[in-house]
């Protein structure tokens, strides 16, 4: 029998969030980074994801030397706890310098800020022992179509990616597409767009992607097919599983919370394509509901992993040969019911 895939899991400090939304304040008190790290360990997760300023707080006001020093201290703590850093991602959507976008800002000084900050993130990643730089291109899009050009924006992004690839010979860029929010429309809205940009860069084999379930749903696409698509190219280097109820604000619900069948399909393609066999992690980019009490604060993470593991069992116990017979007979009606009853059973 073929060796079964085992999975390793991670989340980011921002996934233990405090409940604020655009209409109201936080509902839970802030927790320290140390507390979050301890909880990650307690929950039995393997790695943590980092925004650059999760790793080095207040990064904009620190020298390169100070950034390196703090990154080294963090690495020591992670090693002491036996926790890996899965990736580093420059947070390019908070600063006054990224109001009009980061790499695609119409202001040259702001574009330079974004590139410099990305290079610092790569340095931090290197110190933390990860070659993966995740790029969620939050503000690379338009509020107003006439204010930017898509072609110019793409050229600017390629220019920025090239600087990152040249800065470190090992770094791999994982583009995390999302079609909208905070922007009206993003310039790299889907995995297809991300993979089409890769060959334009100086080292296409170091440009890949990260898929997030909710972002696919927001693009009106099927997350399982998006995963299959990226894995056909060998380009799925990270994964943010969560859930999303239709075309509205980004909900980051627990994995499987809205559409269990879609979650099953996602796990099934991960199994089929042996996701994780090259060291990739399963990350849960999930948030607690705003109503969550402090004592239940970690349930969304634990539950997402439980659901994932149960769906791995479901994927492995699915009667594939019976499904193939039904497919050969073109009896998709029976196949549909077979999936439903398998999930209910
Ligand atoms: C937001 C993104 C963000 C990234 C990391 O929608 O998912 O959390 O995963 O920058
Ligand atoms: Mg994400």
XYZ file of C-alpha atoms and ligand atoms in Angstrom:
356
model
C 0.000 0.000 0.000
C 1.266 3.488 -0.817
C 2.527 5.441 2.169
C -0.186 7.681 3.519
C 0.446 11.369 3.713
C 0.840 12.883 7.165
C 0.106 16.560 7.604
C 1.728 19.359 9.561
C -0.287 22.329 10.745
C 0.174 26.004 11.434
C -1.552 29.309 12.061
C -0.540 32.940 12.566
C -0.724 35.173 15.648
C -3.448 37.205 13.885
C -5.680 34.120 13.944
C -6.127 34.601 17.698
C -7.913 37.865 17.022
C -9.879 40.093 19.349
C -13.210 40.461 17.586
C -13.239 43.996 16.213
C -15.058 44.639 12.938
C -15.738 47.838 10.946
C -18.842 48.404 13.121
C -17.586 47.737 16.600
C -14.625 47.401 18.931
C -12.856 44.295 20.199
C -14.761 41.760 22.299
C -11.737 40.036 23.828
C -8.656 41.563 25.516
C -5.351 41.524 23.612
C -2.948 38.688 24.356
C 0.822 38.759 24.206
C 2.802 37.026 21.514
C 4.284 34.709 24.167
C 0.804 33.595 25.200
C -0.065 32.844 21.572
C 3.117 30.867 21.074
C 2.415 28.837 24.215
C -1.137 28.128 22.996
C 0.108 27.018 19.593
C 2.316 24.536 21.371
C -0.489 23.371 23.683
C -2.776 22.784 20.706
C -0.092 20.588 19.163
C 0.464 22.669 16.032
C 3.839 22.461 14.310
C 4.610 25.914 12.966
C 3.677 29.570 13.084
C 3.187 32.005 10.201
C 4.540 35.523 10.640
C 3.831 38.921 9.243
C 7.106 40.836 9.336
C 5.833 42.938 12.249
C 4.556 39.866 14.119
C 8.201 38.790 14.143
C 9.665 42.260 14.755
C 7.037 44.651 16.191
C 7.203 48.309 15.162
C 9.487 47.297 12.300
C 9.265 50.657 10.492
C 11.026 52.409 13.348
C 13.908 49.964 13.682
C 17.292 49.793 11.990
C 18.287 46.842 9.828
C 20.700 45.807 12.557
C 18.001 45.941 15.240
C 15.595 43.948 13.009
C 18.172 41.207 12.562
C 18.919 41.164 16.278
C 15.246 40.733 17.207
C 14.708 38.119 14.499
C 17.626 36.128 15.926
C 16.132 36.346 19.411
C 12.805 35.108 18.080
C 14.498 32.222 16.288
C 16.068 31.165 19.586
C 12.673 31.167 21.282
C 11.088 29.193 18.452
C 13.897 26.643 18.570
C 13.502 26.396 22.331
C 9.790 25.594 21.905
C 10.357 23.262 18.933
C 8.197 25.434 16.651
C 9.097 26.208 13.039
C 8.395 29.435 11.154
C 6.352 28.506 8.087
C 6.643 31.816 6.260
C 7.105 35.546 6.593
C 4.747 38.028 4.874
C 5.356 41.778 4.606
C 2.327 43.598 6.030
C 1.938 46.162 3.277
C -1.531 47.457 4.059
C -1.267 49.312 7.401
C 1.305 52.036 6.851
C 0.498 55.566 5.603
C 3.019 54.685 2.861
C 0.671 52.045 1.410
C -2.563 54.040 1.269
C -2.522 54.027 -2.543
C -1.071 50.532 -2.835
C 2.390 49.149 -2.151
C 4.294 47.987 -5.245
C 1.668 49.642 -7.458
C 1.351 52.966 -5.635
C 1.380 55.994 -7.900
C 4.045 57.521 -5.610
C 7.605 56.328 -6.274
C 8.682 56.856 -2.635
C 5.854 54.622 -1.463
C 6.779 51.922 -3.964
C 10.336 52.037 -2.682
C 9.077 51.717 0.910
C 7.162 48.566 -0.077
C 10.177 47.017 -1.761
C 12.508 47.859 1.131
C 10.075 46.374 3.606
C 9.762 43.212 1.498
C 13.545 42.819 1.434
C 13.627 43.151 5.238
C 10.947 40.431 5.429
C 13.137 38.158 3.331
C 16.038 38.792 5.746
C 13.779 37.947 8.694
C 12.616 34.755 6.971
C 16.193 33.688 6.385
C 17.015 34.162 10.073
C 13.857 32.292 11.102
C 14.790 29.410 8.798
C 12.138 29.759 6.097
C 12.638 30.528 2.401
C 8.930 31.230 1.867
C 7.783 34.830 1.469
C 3.993 35.104 1.257
C 2.627 38.055 -0.677
C -0.987 38.873 0.033
C -1.258 41.848 -2.339
C -3.878 43.602 -0.243
C -3.850 47.047 -1.801
C -2.559 46.175 -5.276
C -5.733 47.032 -7.117
C -8.012 49.965 -7.696
C -10.577 52.014 -5.861
C -11.013 53.887 -9.078
C -10.269 52.215 -12.406
C -9.026 55.422 -14.028
C -6.435 56.037 -11.277
C -4.092 53.210 -12.305
C -3.393 51.006 -15.287
C -3.531 47.231 -14.953
C -0.613 46.789 -17.357
C 1.595 49.307 -15.545
C 0.615 47.785 -12.198
C 1.627 44.350 -13.382
C 4.943 45.689 -14.638
C 5.554 47.371 -11.291
C 4.780 44.161 -9.416
C 7.148 42.154 -11.625
C 9.831 44.786 -11.027
C 9.314 44.436 -7.262
C 9.282 40.613 -7.392
C 12.539 40.700 -9.393
C 14.203 42.808 -6.708
C 13.144 40.266 -4.083
C 14.369 37.316 -6.146
C 17.710 39.063 -6.714
C 18.063 39.996 -3.031
C 18.189 36.366 -1.919
C 19.033 33.475 -4.219
C 16.952 31.003 -2.219
C 13.751 32.899 -1.433
C 10.497 31.600 -2.951
C 7.569 33.960 -3.440
C 4.091 32.563 -2.771
C 1.469 34.939 -4.140
C -1.814 34.770 -2.200
C -4.553 35.936 -4.571
C -7.773 37.542 -3.378
C -10.190 39.186 -5.803
C -11.430 42.114 -3.714
C -11.530 43.635 -0.209
C -10.031 46.002 0.668
C -9.868 46.861 -3.041
C -12.680 47.136 -5.535
C -10.734 44.758 -7.782
C -7.284 43.280 -7.225
C -4.780 42.951 -10.057
C -3.945 39.335 -9.120
C -7.382 37.978 -8.185
C -6.957 34.223 -8.806
C -4.390 31.479 -8.880
C -4.399 31.561 -12.678
C -3.357 35.208 -12.601
C -0.614 34.454 -10.053
C 0.820 31.662 -12.194
C 0.629 33.786 -15.334
C 2.786 36.432 -13.648
C 5.495 33.946 -12.593
C 7.062 33.525 -16.080
C 7.436 37.301 -16.383
C 9.911 37.370 -13.496
C 13.661 36.765 -13.565
C 13.311 33.329 -11.933
C 9.874 31.791 -12.616
C 10.643 28.595 -10.729
C 10.819 30.585 -7.481
C 7.402 32.207 -7.949
C 4.407 30.151 -6.866
C 1.203 30.502 -4.934
C -0.768 30.144 -1.766
C -4.464 29.329 -1.994
C -7.005 30.460 0.576
C -10.423 28.808 0.514
C -12.380 31.999 1.245
C -10.554 33.947 -1.440
C -11.529 31.358 -4.084
C -15.171 31.546 -2.986
C -15.028 35.349 -3.171
C -13.796 34.972 -6.766
C -16.785 32.709 -7.513
C -14.445 29.752 -8.030
C -14.269 26.263 -6.573
C -11.442 25.980 -3.996
C -10.806 22.287 -4.775
C -10.393 23.016 -8.490
C -8.114 25.943 -7.717
C -5.935 23.656 -5.547
C -5.876 21.019 -8.312
C -4.952 23.684 -10.864
C -2.019 25.041 -8.832
C -0.784 21.543 -7.989
C -0.819 20.564 -11.671
C 1.946 23.150 -12.065
C 3.735 22.089 -8.844
C 3.079 25.597 -7.560
C 1.045 25.195 -4.392
C 3.564 26.069 -1.707
C 1.169 26.970 1.077
C -2.494 26.766 1.879
C -4.932 28.764 3.996
C -7.932 26.612 4.729
C -11.038 28.312 6.111
C -14.604 28.893 4.920
C -16.788 31.612 3.497
C -20.540 31.967 3.085
C -20.922 33.431 -0.391
C -19.978 36.749 -1.889
C -19.658 39.059 1.064
C -16.892 40.359 3.348
C -13.989 37.982 4.007
C -15.272 35.795 6.830
C -12.367 33.426 7.601
C -14.765 30.928 9.199
C -13.536 27.600 10.610
C -12.692 25.044 7.921
C -15.846 23.210 6.786
C -18.139 25.541 8.726
C -20.232 26.610 5.725
C -19.705 24.001 3.051
C -18.655 20.614 4.345
C -18.835 19.021 0.926
C -16.507 21.606 -0.538
C -14.147 21.030 2.408
C -14.246 17.281 1.639
C -13.434 18.001 -2.011
C -10.501 20.195 -0.984
C -9.085 17.488 1.263
C -9.607 14.915 -1.480
C -7.504 16.854 -3.999
C -4.827 17.471 -1.379
C -4.679 13.729 -0.774
C -4.633 12.924 -4.487
C -1.821 15.385 -5.152
C 0.119 14.446 -1.995
C 0.123 17.964 -0.573
C 2.673 18.172 2.210
C 5.084 15.644 0.754
C 7.527 18.437 -0.117
C 7.337 19.947 3.353
C 4.282 22.176 2.777
C 2.111 22.974 5.789
C -1.666 23.070 6.163
C -2.411 26.503 7.637
C -5.731 27.618 9.022
C -6.352 31.306 8.293
C -9.432 31.355 10.509
C -10.829 33.828 13.022
C -13.005 33.277 16.090
C -16.570 34.522 15.736
C -16.970 37.964 17.308
C -19.258 36.366 19.912
C -16.541 33.997 21.134
C -15.816 34.173 24.872
C -12.238 34.258 26.121
C -12.492 30.704 27.461
C -13.364 29.398 23.967
C -10.812 31.511 22.182
C -8.837 28.715 20.499
C -11.721 26.480 19.493
C -11.807 27.688 15.864
C -8.220 26.504 15.371
C -8.610 23.188 17.122
C -11.940 22.567 15.388
C -10.539 23.369 11.948
C -7.808 20.807 12.437
C -10.262 18.204 13.817
C -12.537 18.715 10.822
C -9.571 18.471 8.460
C -8.391 15.194 9.989
C -11.899 13.727 9.957
C -12.199 14.660 6.299
C -8.854 12.989 5.588
C -10.432 9.792 6.973
C -13.503 10.410 4.821
C -11.362 10.920 1.730
C -9.425 7.714 2.447
C -12.518 5.627 3.104
C -14.399 6.885 0.047
C -15.183 3.985 -2.266
C -13.206 5.143 -5.281
C -13.770 2.010 -7.362
C -17.527 2.240 -6.877
C -17.320 5.922 -7.822
C -15.387 4.984 -10.974
C -18.073 2.470 -11.957
C -20.754 5.113 -11.525
C -18.693 7.570 -13.576
C -18.281 4.963 -16.343
C -22.068 4.459 -16.361
C -22.528 8.247 -16.371
C -24.695 7.774 -13.307
C -23.791 11.072 -11.667
C -27.110 11.095 -9.826
C -26.017 8.033 -7.856
C -22.503 9.463 -7.453
C -23.962 12.609 -5.939
C -25.961 10.612 -3.398
C -22.992 8.375 -2.667
C -20.932 11.432 -1.667
C -23.769 12.798 0.486
C -24.302 9.501 2.307
C -20.560 9.019 2.772
C -20.366 12.400 4.453
C -23.451 11.716 6.564
C -22.361 8.206 7.550
C -6.008 38.201 4.342
C -4.917 37.281 4.184
C -3.801 37.403 5.192
C -2.637 36.631 4.676
C -1.298 36.875 5.234
O -7.086 38.049 3.775
O -5.446 35.994 4.150
O -4.230 36.997 6.429
O -2.944 35.281 4.746
O -0.831 38.123 4.926
Mg -4.695 34.119 4.121
